[in-house]
Amino acid sequence: MQAEIQKNKHPYFGKPYQWLTDTKVAIVLWFGLSLTSVIIQVIGHDRFNNFVIFRYVFFHTLQQTNLYLEYPQTYADVNLYGPFFSIVIAPFAVLPKTWGAIAWVLFNTGILYVAIRKLPIQKAGQNLILIFSSVEMMNASSWVQSNALIAACIIFGFSFIWEGKDKWGLFFILIAVFIKIYGIVGFAFFFLSKNKMQFILWSVIWSIVFFLAPMLIAPPHFIVKSYADWYHGLQKKSAKNIRLDIHNDYQDISAMGILRRLLGITYLKDVWVLAPAALLFVSQYLPYRYFKDTRFGLYLLCSVLLFPVIFSTGSESPTYIIAFPAVCLWYWLQPKNMLIHIVFITAFVITSFSYSDLLTSWFREHIARPYAIKALPNVMIWCVIVLQILTRQFLNVPAVQLRQANNFA
């Protein structure tokens, strides 16, 4: 089997298209677009706001100043990151602002690159994910965002747990949880764990460690209060994201956002969508006999990466660096035919370019933003993934696509 895998590195891409899985192309696009975008935005347009917010999570923690109030004289918007983020951002916050922002972007770009390289698929598949996700990585970098770090933590969590290294898998999952709460989806990998008690134990240990970590730079009473403030800040932000009367169409790029804007339903409650979505998500565990199958694990990872983005009112355009690598991974796992190619290309164009001038500024201003169209292909592919898991279609994944195929059920 391994000989077959090595022999067929590009089973679905003929010679004219092998650049789609080429390592050099992947590296140049992934790092080149990201670095170029942050230099242009930070130096050329002085788009520092997000990074300024991040820096002040550290400085406000040191000063024991409320982390979740508005500080209009310092930055726009409010901080929505957990107190633990003060430790994560500290090495970048102490640098000069420009260099700190560039270093932060390169760190995010680099750690997601390493995470994708750790996936148990052929290197050609990893390259394909990097190449087609590079536009989303550029988008996240231009806004100096942290979503690539969250995506990397979820992928690392899956990969380490799949290898039986729950200690390190939970380390990354809990980092994501304590930064931006999205990482909580990583606990979906519990049933993939080879040692459930070890999974629970390390969940508790890392939770305690990360809860206490900010107390290294601020008193315990301030940190405890900050966690409470964080909860209330997230509630307030969620309520603001769903308001249609303030034309806040940069937020709520989600399944709920599509319904709210397309149908004009201002009273749509998230639970009306989240409840059936949660039931569908849980249904993915019905093929329990395949929990040790690499193909099932990778399909579940795709679902886990998509879920917190397409079902969150806080999703913005840069948030899709978490979701779109999952779409690329799903595409790599499919037996290829014309329909699959069309679905993927359509998802790529709408997700990565609907907010650009490539599809015209008219489309962006009158279709993409007002109706949260960027979320649509991702929602549809998530539904397909759930259906494929329930109908065991993941068993059709060609073994040649995987890095190791010796643990099929």
Coordinates of C-alpha atoms in Angstrom, one line a residue:
M1 CA 0.0 0.0 0.0
Q2 CA 2.8 2.4 0.9
A3 CA 4.4 1.8 -2.5
E4 CA 1.2 2.6 -4.2
I5 CA 0.9 5.8 -2.2
Q6 CA 4.4 6.9 -3.2
K7 CA 3.8 6.0 -6.8
N8 CA 0.6 8.0 -7.1
K9 CA 1.3 11.3 -5.6
H10 CA -1.0 13.2 -7.9
P11 CA -3.8 10.7 -8.8
Y12 CA -6.3 13.2 -9.9
F13 CA -4.3 16.1 -11.4
G14 CA -2.7 15.6 -14.8
K15 CA 0.5 17.3 -15.8
P16 CA -1.0 20.7 -16.8
Y17 CA -2.6 20.9 -13.3
Q18 CA 0.2 19.5 -11.1
W19 CA 1.0 23.1 -10.0
L20 CA -2.2 22.8 -7.9
T21 CA -0.4 20.4 -5.6
D22 CA 3.2 21.7 -6.0
T23 CA 5.2 22.4 -2.8
K24 CA 7.0 25.4 -4.1
V25 CA 3.8 27.0 -5.3
A26 CA 2.2 26.3 -1.9
I27 CA 5.0 27.9 0.1
V28 CA 5.3 31.0 -2.2
L29 CA 1.5 31.7 -2.2
W30 CA 0.9 30.9 1.5
F31 CA 3.7 33.0 2.9
G32 CA 4.1 35.5 0.0
L33 CA 0.5 36.7 -0.1
S34 CA 0.2 36.9 3.7
L35 CA 3.4 38.9 4.2
T36 CA 2.6 41.2 1.3
S37 CA -0.9 41.9 2.6
V38 CA 0.2 42.8 6.1
I39 CA 3.0 45.0 4.8
I40 CA 0.6 46.9 2.5
Q41 CA -2.1 47.2 5.1
V42 CA 0.0 48.0 8.2
I43 CA 2.6 50.2 6.6
G44 CA 0.6 51.5 3.6
H45 CA -2.8 52.0 5.2
D46 CA -1.9 52.0 8.9
R47 CA -4.6 49.3 9.5
F48 CA -3.4 48.6 13.1
N49 CA -6.7 48.6 14.9
N50 CA -7.0 44.8 15.5
F51 CA -3.4 44.5 16.6
V52 CA -3.8 47.6 18.8
I53 CA -6.7 45.8 20.5
F54 CA -4.6 42.7 20.9
R55 CA -1.6 44.6 22.4
Y56 CA -3.8 46.3 24.9
V57 CA -5.1 43.0 26.2
F58 CA -1.6 42.7 27.6
F59 CA -1.1 46.3 28.7
H60 CA -4.6 46.5 30.3
T61 CA -4.0 43.3 32.2
L62 CA -0.7 44.7 33.5
Q63 CA -2.5 47.9 34.5
Q64 CA -5.5 46.0 35.9
T65 CA -7.8 47.9 33.7
N66 CA -11.1 46.4 32.4
L67 CA -10.3 44.4 29.3
Y68 CA -13.8 44.7 27.8
L69 CA -14.7 48.4 27.9
E70 CA -14.5 50.7 24.9
Y71 CA -11.4 52.9 24.6
P72 CA -12.2 55.1 21.6
Q73 CA -9.1 57.3 22.1
T74 CA -6.9 54.2 21.7
Y75 CA -8.8 51.9 19.3
A76 CA -12.1 51.2 17.7
D77 CA -14.4 48.4 18.7
V78 CA -13.9 46.3 21.9
N79 CA -11.7 43.4 22.9
L80 CA -13.5 40.0 22.8
Y81 CA -10.5 37.8 23.7
G82 CA -10.1 35.9 27.0
P83 CA -7.7 37.1 29.7
F84 CA -5.3 34.2 28.8
F85 CA -4.7 36.0 25.5
S86 CA -2.6 38.5 27.5
I87 CA 0.0 35.8 27.8
V88 CA -0.1 34.7 24.2
I89 CA 0.2 38.2 22.8
A90 CA 2.8 39.4 25.2
P91 CA 5.9 38.7 23.1
F92 CA 4.4 40.7 20.2
A93 CA 2.9 43.5 22.3
V94 CA 6.3 44.5 23.7
L95 CA 7.7 45.0 20.1
P96 CA 7.4 48.3 18.2
K97 CA 3.8 48.4 16.8
T98 CA 4.8 47.8 13.2
W99 CA 7.2 45.0 13.8
G100 CA 4.9 43.4 16.4
A101 CA 2.0 43.3 13.8
I102 CA 4.2 41.8 11.1
A103 CA 5.6 39.2 13.6
W104 CA 2.1 38.4 14.8
V105 CA 0.9 37.7 11.2
L106 CA 4.0 35.6 10.4
F107 CA 3.4 33.6 13.6
N108 CA -0.2 32.9 12.6
T109 CA 0.7 32.1 9.1
G110 CA 3.5 29.8 10.2
I111 CA 1.7 27.9 12.9
L112 CA -1.3 27.1 10.6
Y113 CA 1.2 26.0 7.9
V114 CA 2.8 23.6 10.3
A115 CA -0.6 22.3 11.5
I116 CA -1.7 21.6 7.9
R117 CA 1.6 19.8 7.3
K118 CA 0.7 17.5 10.2
L119 CA -2.5 16.2 8.7
P120 CA -2.5 12.5 7.9
I121 CA -2.8 13.0 4.1
Q122 CA -0.4 13.0 1.3
K123 CA 1.9 16.1 0.9
A124 CA 0.2 16.8 -2.4
G125 CA -3.1 17.2 -0.5
Q126 CA -1.5 19.4 2.1
N127 CA -0.2 21.6 -0.8
L128 CA -3.6 21.8 -2.3
I129 CA -5.1 23.0 1.0
L130 CA -2.3 25.7 1.3
I131 CA -2.7 26.9 -2.3
F132 CA -6.5 27.3 -2.3
S133 CA -6.6 28.6 1.3
S134 CA -3.9 31.2 0.7
V135 CA -6.4 33.9 -0.3
E136 CA -8.2 33.4 3.0
M137 CA -4.9 33.5 4.8
M138 CA -4.1 36.7 3.0
N139 CA -7.5 38.1 4.0
A140 CA -6.9 37.2 7.7
S141 CA -3.4 38.7 7.6
S142 CA -4.6 42.0 6.0
W143 CA -6.8 42.4 9.1
V144 CA -4.0 41.3 11.4
Q145 CA -6.4 38.6 12.7
S146 CA -5.8 35.6 15.0
N147 CA -8.2 33.2 13.4
A148 CA -5.4 31.2 11.8
L149 CA -4.0 30.5 15.2
I150 CA -7.4 29.1 16.3
A151 CA -7.6 27.0 13.1
A152 CA -4.1 25.6 13.8
C153 CA -5.0 24.7 17.4
I154 CA -8.1 22.8 16.3
I155 CA -6.1 20.9 13.6
F156 CA -3.2 20.2 16.0
G157 CA -5.8 19.0 18.5
F158 CA -7.1 16.5 16.0
S159 CA -3.7 15.3 14.8
F160 CA -2.2 14.7 18.3
I161 CA -5.4 13.0 19.6
W162 CA -5.4 10.8 16.4
E163 CA -1.8 9.9 17.2
G164 CA -2.8 9.0 20.8
K165 CA -1.0 12.0 22.3
D166 CA -4.0 13.5 24.1
K167 CA -1.8 15.6 26.4
W168 CA -0.7 17.8 23.5
G169 CA -4.0 17.6 21.6
L170 CA -5.8 19.1 24.6
F171 CA -3.0 21.6 25.1
F172 CA -3.8 23.2 21.7
I173 CA -7.6 22.8 22.0
L174 CA -7.6 24.5 25.4
I175 CA -5.4 27.3 24.1
A176 CA -8.1 28.0 21.5
V177 CA -10.9 27.8 24.0
F178 CA -9.2 30.3 26.4
I179 CA -8.4 32.7 23.5
K180 CA -11.6 32.8 21.5
I181 CA -14.0 30.1 22.7
Y182 CA -14.3 28.7 19.1
G183 CA -11.8 26.0 20.2
I184 CA -14.5 24.3 22.3
V185 CA -15.5 22.3 19.1
G186 CA -12.2 20.5 19.6
F187 CA -13.9 18.4 22.4
A188 CA -15.8 16.7 19.5
F189 CA -12.6 14.6 19.1
F190 CA -13.3 12.9 22.5
F191 CA -14.7 9.8 20.8
L192 CA -11.6 9.5 18.6
S193 CA -9.4 9.3 21.7
K194 CA -7.7 6.0 22.4
N195 CA -7.8 6.7 26.2
K196 CA -10.9 8.6 27.3
M197 CA -9.7 9.0 30.9
Q198 CA -6.5 10.6 29.8
F199 CA -8.5 12.9 27.6
I200 CA -10.6 14.0 30.6
L201 CA -7.5 14.3 32.8
W202 CA -5.6 16.6 30.5
S203 CA -8.7 18.6 29.8
V204 CA -8.8 19.4 33.5
I205 CA -5.1 20.0 33.9
W206 CA -4.8 22.4 31.0
S207 CA -7.9 24.2 31.9
I208 CA -6.5 24.9 35.4
V209 CA -3.1 25.9 33.9
F210 CA -4.6 28.4 31.4
F211 CA -7.1 29.8 33.8
L212 CA -4.3 30.6 36.2
A213 CA -1.7 31.7 33.7
P214 CA -2.7 35.4 33.4
M215 CA -2.2 35.6 37.2
L216 CA 1.5 35.7 36.5
I217 CA 1.1 39.3 35.4
A218 CA -2.0 40.4 37.3
P219 CA -3.7 39.7 40.7
P220 CA -6.1 36.7 40.9
H221 CA -9.1 38.9 41.8
F222 CA -8.6 40.9 38.7
I223 CA -8.3 37.9 36.4
V224 CA -11.4 36.2 37.9
K225 CA -13.4 39.4 37.4
S226 CA -12.1 39.6 33.8
Y227 CA -13.4 36.1 33.0
A228 CA -16.9 37.3 34.2
D229 CA -16.5 40.5 32.1
W230 CA -15.5 38.4 29.1
Y231 CA -18.7 36.4 29.3
H232 CA -20.8 39.6 29.5
G233 CA -18.8 41.2 26.6
L234 CA -19.5 38.2 24.4
Q235 CA -23.2 38.3 25.1
K236 CA -23.4 42.0 24.3
K237 CA -21.4 41.5 21.1
S238 CA -23.6 38.6 20.0
A239 CA -26.8 40.8 20.5
K240 CA -25.2 43.5 18.4
N241 CA -24.1 41.2 15.6
I242 CA -27.6 40.1 14.7
R243 CA -29.2 43.6 14.5
L244 CA -30.3 44.4 10.9
D245 CA -31.2 48.0 11.7
I246 CA -27.6 49.2 12.0
H247 CA -26.4 47.7 8.7
N248 CA -23.7 45.7 10.5
D249 CA -23.1 43.4 7.5
Y250 CA -19.5 42.7 8.3
Q251 CA -20.7 40.4 11.1
D252 CA -22.9 37.4 11.3
I253 CA -21.6 35.8 8.1
S254 CA -23.3 32.6 9.0
A255 CA -26.3 30.3 8.3
M256 CA -28.4 32.5 10.6
G257 CA -27.1 35.6 9.0
I258 CA -28.2 34.3 5.5
L259 CA -31.7 33.6 6.8
R260 CA -32.0 36.9 8.7
R261 CA -30.9 39.0 5.7
L262 CA -32.5 37.0 2.9
L263 CA -35.9 36.7 4.5
G264 CA -35.7 39.9 6.5
I265 CA -36.5 38.0 9.7
T266 CA -35.3 40.4 12.5
Y267 CA -36.8 38.2 15.2
L268 CA -35.0 35.0 14.1
K269 CA -33.6 33.4 17.2
D270 CA -30.2 31.6 16.8
V271 CA -31.6 28.5 18.6
W272 CA -34.0 27.8 15.8
V273 CA -31.0 27.1 13.6
L274 CA -28.5 25.9 16.2
A275 CA -30.7 23.2 17.7
P276 CA -31.2 21.3 14.4
A277 CA -27.6 21.9 13.5
A278 CA -26.4 20.5 16.8
L279 CA -28.6 17.4 16.3
L280 CA -27.1 16.9 12.8
F281 CA -23.6 17.3 14.3
V282 CA -24.2 14.7 17.0
S283 CA -25.6 12.3 14.4
Q284 CA -22.1 12.1 12.8
Y285 CA -21.2 9.8 15.7
L286 CA -23.7 7.1 14.6
P287 CA -21.0 5.3 12.5
Y288 CA -19.2 4.5 15.8
R289 CA -17.5 1.4 14.4
Y290 CA -15.4 3.6 12.2
F291 CA -14.0 5.8 14.9
K292 CA -10.5 4.4 14.3
D293 CA -10.7 4.9 10.5
T294 CA -8.5 7.7 9.2
R295 CA -11.2 8.6 6.6
F296 CA -13.9 9.1 9.2
G297 CA -11.5 11.1 11.4
L298 CA -10.7 13.5 8.5
Y299 CA -14.3 13.9 7.6
L300 CA -15.1 14.8 11.2
L301 CA -12.3 17.3 11.3
C302 CA -13.8 19.0 8.2
S303 CA -17.1 19.2 10.0
V304 CA -15.6 20.5 13.2
L305 CA -13.7 23.3 11.5
L306 CA -16.7 24.4 9.6
F307 CA -19.3 24.3 12.4
P308 CA -18.1 27.1 14.7
V309 CA -17.8 29.5 11.7
I310 CA -21.0 28.9 9.8
F311 CA -23.1 28.8 13.0
S312 CA -21.6 31.8 14.8
T313 CA -23.1 35.3 14.8
G314 CA -19.5 36.6 15.4
S315 CA -18.2 35.2 12.1
E316 CA -16.6 37.8 9.8
S317 CA -14.9 37.5 6.5
P318 CA -11.4 36.8 8.0
T319 CA -12.9 34.1 10.2
Y320 CA -13.2 31.8 7.1
I321 CA -9.5 30.9 7.4
I322 CA -10.8 28.4 9.9
A323 CA -13.5 27.1 7.6
F324 CA -12.1 27.1 4.1
P325 CA -9.1 24.7 4.8
A326 CA -11.8 22.2 5.8
V327 CA -13.5 22.7 2.4
C328 CA -10.2 22.1 0.7
L329 CA -9.6 19.0 2.8
W330 CA -13.0 17.7 1.9
Y331 CA -12.3 18.2 -1.8
W332 CA -9.0 16.4 -1.6
L333 CA -10.8 13.4 0.0
Q334 CA -13.4 13.1 -2.7
P335 CA -13.3 10.7 -5.7
K336 CA -13.0 13.3 -8.4
N337 CA -15.7 13.9 -11.0
M338 CA -17.0 17.0 -12.8
L339 CA -19.7 17.8 -10.2
I340 CA -17.1 17.7 -7.4
H341 CA -14.8 20.0 -9.4
I342 CA -17.7 22.5 -10.0
V343 CA -18.8 22.5 -6.4
F344 CA -15.3 23.2 -5.1
I345 CA -14.4 25.9 -7.7
T346 CA -17.8 27.6 -6.9
A347 CA -17.1 27.4 -3.2
F348 CA -13.5 28.8 -3.7
V349 CA -14.7 31.7 -5.8
I350 CA -17.6 32.7 -3.6
T351 CA -15.8 32.3 -0.3
S352 CA -12.5 33.8 -1.3
F353 CA -13.5 36.5 -3.8
S354 CA -17.0 37.7 -2.9
Y355 CA -15.6 40.5 -0.9
S356 CA -13.1 41.5 -3.5
D357 CA -13.4 43.4 -6.8
L358 CA -12.9 40.2 -8.8
L359 CA -16.7 39.6 -8.8
T360 CA -17.2 43.4 -9.1
S361 CA -17.8 45.9 -6.5
W362 CA -21.5 45.9 -7.3
F363 CA -21.7 42.2 -6.4
R364 CA -19.9 42.9 -3.1
E365 CA -22.1 45.8 -2.1
H366 CA -25.5 44.5 -3.3
I367 CA -25.2 40.7 -3.0
A368 CA -22.2 39.4 -1.0
R369 CA -22.3 41.7 2.1
P370 CA -26.1 42.3 2.4
Y371 CA -26.9 38.6 2.2
A372 CA -23.8 37.0 3.8
I373 CA -23.3 35.0 0.6
K374 CA -19.7 34.0 1.7
A375 CA -21.3 31.6 4.2
L376 CA -23.5 29.8 1.7
P377 CA -21.2 27.4 0.0
N378 CA -19.6 26.5 3.3
V379 CA -23.0 25.8 4.9
M380 CA -23.9 23.6 1.9
I381 CA -20.7 21.6 2.0
W382 CA -21.1 21.1 5.7
C383 CA -24.5 19.6 5.1
V384 CA -22.9 17.3 2.4
I385 CA -20.2 16.2 4.8
V386 CA -22.8 15.2 7.4
L387 CA -24.8 13.3 4.8
Q388 CA -21.6 11.6 3.5
I389 CA -20.8 10.5 7.1
L390 CA -24.3 9.2 7.7
T391 CA -24.3 7.3 4.4
R392 CA -20.7 6.0 5.0
Q393 CA -19.5 7.6 1.8
F394 CA -16.2 8.4 3.5
L395 CA -15.3 4.8 2.9
N396 CA -14.9 5.8 -0.8
V397 CA -11.9 7.9 0.0
P398 CA -9.0 6.5 -2.1
A399 CA -6.3 5.1 0.1
V400 CA -3.7 6.8 -2.1
Q401 CA -4.9 10.2 -0.7
L402 CA -3.8 9.4 2.8
R403 CA -0.4 9.4 4.4
Q404 CA -1.1 6.1 6.2
A405 CA -3.9 3.7 5.4
N406 CA -3.2 0.8 7.8
N407 CA -5.9 1.6 10.3
F408 CA -9.0 1.2 8.2
A409 CA -11.8 -0.5 10.1

